[in-house]
Short mmCIF file of C-alpha atoms in Angstrom, two decimals:
data_model
loop_
_atom_site.label_atom_id
_atom_site.label_comp_id
_atom_site.label_asym_id
_atom_site.label_seq_id
_atom_site.Cartn_x
_atom_site.Cartn_y
_atom_site.Cartn_z
CA MET A 165 -72.95 46.00 27.59
CA ARG A 166 -71.40 44.95 24.24
CA LEU A 167 -70.04 46.99 21.95
CA LEU A 168 -68.97 46.05 18.39
CA ILE A 169 -66.11 47.76 16.51
CA VAL A 170 -66.86 46.89 12.43
CA ARG A 171 -64.46 47.75 9.84
CA HIS A 172 -65.35 49.62 6.41
CA ALA A 173 -65.54 45.39 4.16
CA ASP A 174 -62.95 45.85 1.86
CA PRO A 175 -62.57 49.32 0.34
CA GLU A 176 -61.95 51.45 -2.99
CA TYR A 177 -60.03 54.66 -1.10
CA HIS A 178 -60.46 56.69 -4.14
CA GLY A 179 -63.72 57.39 -4.59
CA ASP A 180 -64.45 55.57 -0.80
CA THR A 181 -66.21 53.22 -1.02
CA LEU A 182 -66.23 49.54 -1.19
CA THR A 183 -64.74 47.32 -3.97
CA GLU A 184 -67.17 45.69 -5.88
CA HIS A 185 -66.16 42.48 -3.07
CA GLY A 186 -66.55 45.51 -0.05
CA HIS A 187 -70.03 45.05 -1.52
CA LEU A 188 -70.34 41.23 -0.36
CA GLU A 189 -68.86 41.14 2.58
CA ALA A 190 -71.05 43.64 3.60
CA LYS A 191 -73.82 41.63 2.59
CA ALA A 192 -73.06 38.44 4.38
CA LEU A 193 -71.48 40.25 7.27
CA ALA A 194 -76.16 42.22 7.41
CA GLU A 195 -77.11 38.32 6.97
CA ARG A 196 -74.75 37.32 10.61
CA LEU A 197 -75.57 40.09 12.63
CA ALA A 198 -79.41 40.47 11.74
CA SER A 199 -79.32 36.47 12.25
CA GLY A 200 -78.35 36.53 16.13
CA ILE A 201 -76.88 33.85 16.06
CA VAL A 202 -73.69 34.27 16.92
CA GLN A 203 -74.76 37.10 18.91
CA ARG A 204 -77.75 39.09 19.88
CA VAL A 205 -78.82 41.05 17.03
CA PRO A 206 -77.54 45.15 17.31
CA SER A 207 -80.17 46.94 18.77
CA ARG A 208 -78.24 50.32 18.04
CA LEU A 209 -75.99 51.11 14.87
CA TYR A 210 -73.74 54.19 14.38
CA SER A 211 -71.16 54.93 11.09
CA SER A 212 -68.20 57.01 10.91
CA PRO A 213 -69.22 59.62 8.20
CA MET A 214 -66.81 58.68 5.60
CA GLY A 215 -68.87 56.50 2.83
CA ARG A 216 -67.06 53.77 2.59
CA ALA A 217 -68.04 53.14 6.14
CA ARG A 218 -71.74 54.60 5.63
CA ALA A 219 -72.23 51.98 2.87
CA THR A 220 -70.84 49.07 4.89
CA SER A 221 -73.67 50.21 7.36
CA LYS A 222 -76.30 50.73 4.70
CA TYR A 223 -76.63 46.70 3.85
CA VAL A 224 -76.80 46.16 8.07
CA GLU A 225 -79.15 49.12 8.42
CA ASP A 226 -81.41 47.20 6.17
CA ALA A 227 -81.75 43.63 7.18
CA LEU A 228 -82.06 45.07 11.14
CA ASN A 229 -85.18 47.74 9.83
CA LEU A 230 -83.16 50.81 12.01
CA THR A 231 -80.59 53.74 10.80
CA ALA A 232 -77.44 54.37 11.39
CA GLU A 233 -76.72 57.71 13.68
CA VAL A 234 -72.87 59.30 11.99
CA GLU A 235 -70.15 59.96 15.00
CA GLU A 236 -68.13 62.35 13.17
CA TRP A 237 -65.24 61.57 15.88
CA THR A 238 -65.03 57.60 14.37
CA LYS A 239 -63.75 58.69 11.12
CA GLU A 240 -60.44 57.33 9.46
CA LEU A 241 -56.73 58.96 11.22
CA SER A 242 -55.70 59.60 7.34
CA ASP A 243 -55.50 63.19 9.25
CA TRP A 244 -52.75 62.38 11.15
CA GLY A 245 -48.86 61.93 10.80
CA ARG A 246 -47.24 59.10 9.38
CA ILE A 247 -43.94 57.89 9.26
CA SER A 248 -41.23 59.90 8.08
CA SER A 249 -40.03 57.82 6.11
CA GLY A 250 -43.16 55.74 5.06
CA GLY A 251 -43.80 58.14 1.61
CA LEU A 252 -46.12 61.25 0.94
CA GLY A 253 -48.98 59.49 0.54
CA LYS A 254 -51.89 58.77 2.55
CA PRO A 255 -52.80 55.84 4.98
CA GLY A 256 -54.80 53.73 2.58
CA GLU A 257 -52.57 55.18 -0.71
CA GLY A 258 -48.93 54.37 -0.04
CA GLY A 259 -47.60 56.28 2.82
CA LEU A 260 -47.12 54.02 5.70
CA ALA A 261 -49.27 54.51 8.86
CA LEU A 262 -48.21 54.84 12.54
CA TRP A 263 -50.37 51.67 12.83
CA ASP A 264 -48.32 49.60 9.60
CA ILE A 265 -45.45 50.24 11.47
CA PRO A 266 -43.21 47.23 11.65
CA GLY A 267 -43.55 45.49 15.62
CA GLU A 268 -39.70 44.67 15.91
CA PHE A 269 -39.55 47.88 15.82
CA ILE A 270 -41.53 48.85 18.97
CA ARG A 271 -40.44 45.93 20.85
CA SER A 272 -36.80 46.79 20.42
CA PHE A 273 -37.13 49.54 23.30
CA GLU A 274 -35.31 49.29 26.77
CA PRO A 275 -37.53 49.16 28.63
CA SER A 276 -40.64 48.79 26.48
CA LEU A 277 -42.73 51.38 26.25
CA THR A 278 -45.56 52.58 27.64
CA SER A 279 -48.80 54.27 27.57
CA ASP A 280 -46.83 57.76 28.19
CA SER A 281 -43.13 56.90 27.02
CA GLN A 282 -44.28 55.90 23.27
CA TRP A 283 -44.73 59.77 22.89
CA ASP A 284 -41.29 60.75 23.66
CA LEU A 285 -39.28 57.62 23.18
CA PHE A 286 -41.80 56.60 19.91
CA GLU A 287 -40.41 60.22 17.63
CA ASP A 288 -43.35 59.52 14.97
CA MET A 289 -46.25 59.86 17.59
CA ALA A 290 -44.98 62.94 19.10
CA SER A 291 -47.56 64.95 16.93
CA VAL A 292 -50.75 63.45 16.72
CA ARG A 293 -50.37 63.11 20.91
CA GLU A 294 -52.97 65.80 21.29
CA ASP A 295 -54.80 63.57 18.39
CA TYR A 296 -55.75 60.83 20.54
CA ASN A 297 -56.38 62.51 23.21
CA GLN A 298 -59.15 64.03 21.61
CA LEU A 299 -59.99 60.75 20.36
CA CYS A 300 -60.25 59.55 23.82
CA ALA A 301 -61.96 62.72 24.85
CA HIS A 302 -65.14 61.32 22.23
CA SER A 303 -65.27 58.47 23.08
CA ASP A 304 -65.61 59.05 26.75
CA SER A 305 -69.04 60.78 26.00
CA PHE A 306 -70.35 58.76 23.45
CA LEU A 307 -69.66 55.49 25.96
CA ALA A 308 -71.35 58.33 29.03
CA ARG A 309 -74.44 58.28 26.95
CA HIS A 310 -74.81 54.84 26.91
CA GLY A 311 -74.45 55.19 30.57
CA TYR A 312 -71.14 54.20 31.39
CA VAL A 313 -68.78 56.93 32.66
CA ARG A 314 -65.08 56.77 32.67
CA GLU A 315 -63.10 56.78 35.96
CA GLY A 316 -59.56 55.92 35.26
CA GLY A 317 -59.16 53.00 33.19
CA LYS A 318 -62.49 51.48 34.35
CA TYR A 319 -66.22 52.40 34.12
CA ARG A 320 -68.57 53.85 36.56
CA ILE A 321 -72.42 52.21 35.65
CA LEU A 322 -75.17 54.83 35.71
CA LYS A 323 -77.41 53.21 33.64
CA PRO A 324 -76.80 48.72 33.45
CA SER A 325 -77.04 48.10 29.83
CA GLU A 326 -77.73 44.65 27.53
CA ASP A 327 -77.89 46.66 24.69
CA GLN A 328 -75.53 45.61 21.96
CA ILE A 329 -74.28 48.84 19.92
CA ALA A 330 -71.94 48.46 16.63
CA VAL A 331 -70.15 50.77 15.17
CA PHE A 332 -68.75 50.43 11.90
CA CYS A 333 -65.70 52.96 11.40
CA HIS A 334 -62.01 51.62 10.04
CA GLY A 335 -59.18 50.18 10.37
CA GLY A 336 -56.59 52.63 12.58
CA PHE A 337 -59.43 53.95 14.27
CA GLY A 338 -60.78 50.61 15.87
CA LEU A 339 -57.37 49.97 16.76
CA THR A 340 -56.76 53.41 18.29
CA TRP A 341 -60.05 53.25 19.85
CA LEU A 342 -59.50 49.50 21.72
CA ALA A 343 -55.84 51.38 22.81
CA HIS A 344 -57.89 53.01 24.80
CA LEU A 345 -61.22 50.47 26.06
CA LEU A 346 -57.98 48.39 27.77
CA GLN A 347 -55.57 50.65 28.71
CA ILE A 348 -52.80 49.36 26.88
CA PRO A 349 -50.53 51.53 25.24
CA VAL A 350 -51.45 52.79 21.44
CA SER A 351 -47.66 51.65 19.56
CA LEU A 352 -47.77 48.52 21.69
CA ILE A 353 -51.75 47.73 19.71
CA TRP A 354 -51.05 48.99 16.11
CA SER A 355 -47.55 46.91 15.44
CA SER A 356 -49.33 43.72 17.54
CA PHE A 357 -53.34 43.59 16.27
CA HIS A 358 -55.31 43.62 12.94
CA LEU A 359 -58.72 43.72 12.04
CA PRO A 360 -59.70 42.72 8.49
CA PRO A 361 -61.94 44.17 5.94
CA SER A 362 -65.06 43.27 7.54
CA SER A 363 -64.52 42.61 10.64
CA VAL A 364 -65.91 42.46 14.08
CA THR A 365 -64.84 43.05 17.39
CA THR A 366 -66.87 42.43 19.84
CA VAL A 367 -65.98 44.78 23.30
CA LEU A 368 -68.32 43.45 26.18
CA PHE A 369 -69.22 45.45 29.53
CA ASP A 370 -67.49 42.92 31.62
CA GLN A 371 -69.58 44.21 35.17
CA ARG A 372 -68.61 42.17 37.91
CA SER A 373 -69.70 44.95 41.08
CA ASP A 374 -72.89 46.90 41.02
CA ASP A 375 -70.62 49.83 40.55
CA TYR A 376 -69.11 48.81 37.02
CA ALA A 377 -67.38 47.61 34.21
CA THR A 378 -63.74 47.25 33.03
CA PRO A 379 -63.88 47.03 28.90
CA ARG A 380 -63.81 43.01 27.09
CA VAL A 381 -62.86 41.62 24.15
CA ILE A 382 -64.55 39.02 23.61
CA GLY A 383 -64.14 38.48 19.92
CA LEU A 384 -61.19 40.61 17.74
CA GLY A 385 -61.18 40.93 13.85
CA ASP A 386 -63.67 37.96 13.54
CA VAL A 387 -64.56 36.58 9.67
CA SER A 388 -66.43 34.59 10.41
CA HIS A 389 -68.99 35.54 8.01
CA LEU A 390 -66.58 35.73 5.03
CA TYR A 391 -65.98 31.41 5.35
CA LYS A 392 -70.09 31.44 5.53
CA ALA A 393 -69.80 32.81 2.85
CA GLY A 394 -67.29 30.77 1.18
CA LEU A 395 -65.39 34.69 0.73
CA GLU A 396 -61.77 35.42 1.03
CA ILE A 397 -59.65 38.31 2.28
CA PRO A 398 -58.74 40.05 -0.87
CA MET A 399 -54.92 41.41 -1.43
CA SER A 400 -56.43 45.00 -2.27
CA ARG A 401 -54.73 46.96 -5.15
CA TYR A 402 -53.53 49.44 -2.69
CA GLU A 403 -51.30 47.38 -0.90
CA LYS A 404 -47.16 48.43 -1.97
CA PRO A 405 -44.00 46.12 -2.35
CA ASN A 406 -42.30 45.71 1.59
CA PRO A 407 -39.70 48.43 1.63
CA TYR A 408 -37.49 46.20 3.92
CA SER A 409 -36.86 43.95 1.98
CA ASN A 410 -36.41 41.94 -1.33
CA ASN A 411 -39.38 40.08 -1.12
CA PRO A 412 -41.49 39.84 -3.29
CA ARG A 413 -45.08 39.68 -0.66
CA PRO A 414 -46.83 43.30 -0.44
CA SER A 415 -46.07 45.20 2.84
CA GLY A 416 -48.03 45.01 6.13
CA VAL A 417 -49.55 42.48 7.37
CA LYS A 418 -51.68 41.22 4.45
CA GLY A 419 -48.15 40.14 2.80
CA ASN A 420 -47.66 37.66 5.05
CA PHE A 421 -50.50 35.44 5.05
CA TRP A 422 -49.94 32.11 4.62
#
């Protein structure tokens, strides 16, 4: 089985929809997924209930003549705690989300943060530990419905599948889900990877025996459909000035694009 974690296209956070450029991104994404050239055409679609994810999935639904099933648990983590020094706004609206924490801070711990120690050593994470556990439980239930039951860090195969399923979701959620699937500390995932708008991350459930499969990322944050369509990754108007220096570029990874 292949799992496609698809971030929504360029967002207009006020109104929870897409920008004009976002609609162009979603159209290019739909053409890519329907072509079957890069990878198999998805056989099942799922979506976050949030407007920007639903608006993105609609383009793909129309292209494939499929209807996405809404999965409530895949909504963005906007209600999760924020970095205490990051402002009062919600993530995407000026607040500094946990998945925007600078990597130099996460990598300054000695010994390095682990999946267990991160909850105690990184103070701002303590408030979201139960939220993370609930997300993991929802993930396990979702994959069990597709015939893959988690046992430790691997998945017992109850029903072998060559399906390709696409889940239209969000940047923070997508990174957090990957942390669980790959058994990597979520704090390290947050500070080490980025999922651009409309990007496709492909997770292969790699089967090396009759009994088990393990998630393996074979494509991360892929936006090749944007290049094909001649589209750029726009700078969001929600990007704020860098609070860590006098650099005029915005904060966050997009401010570091050269």
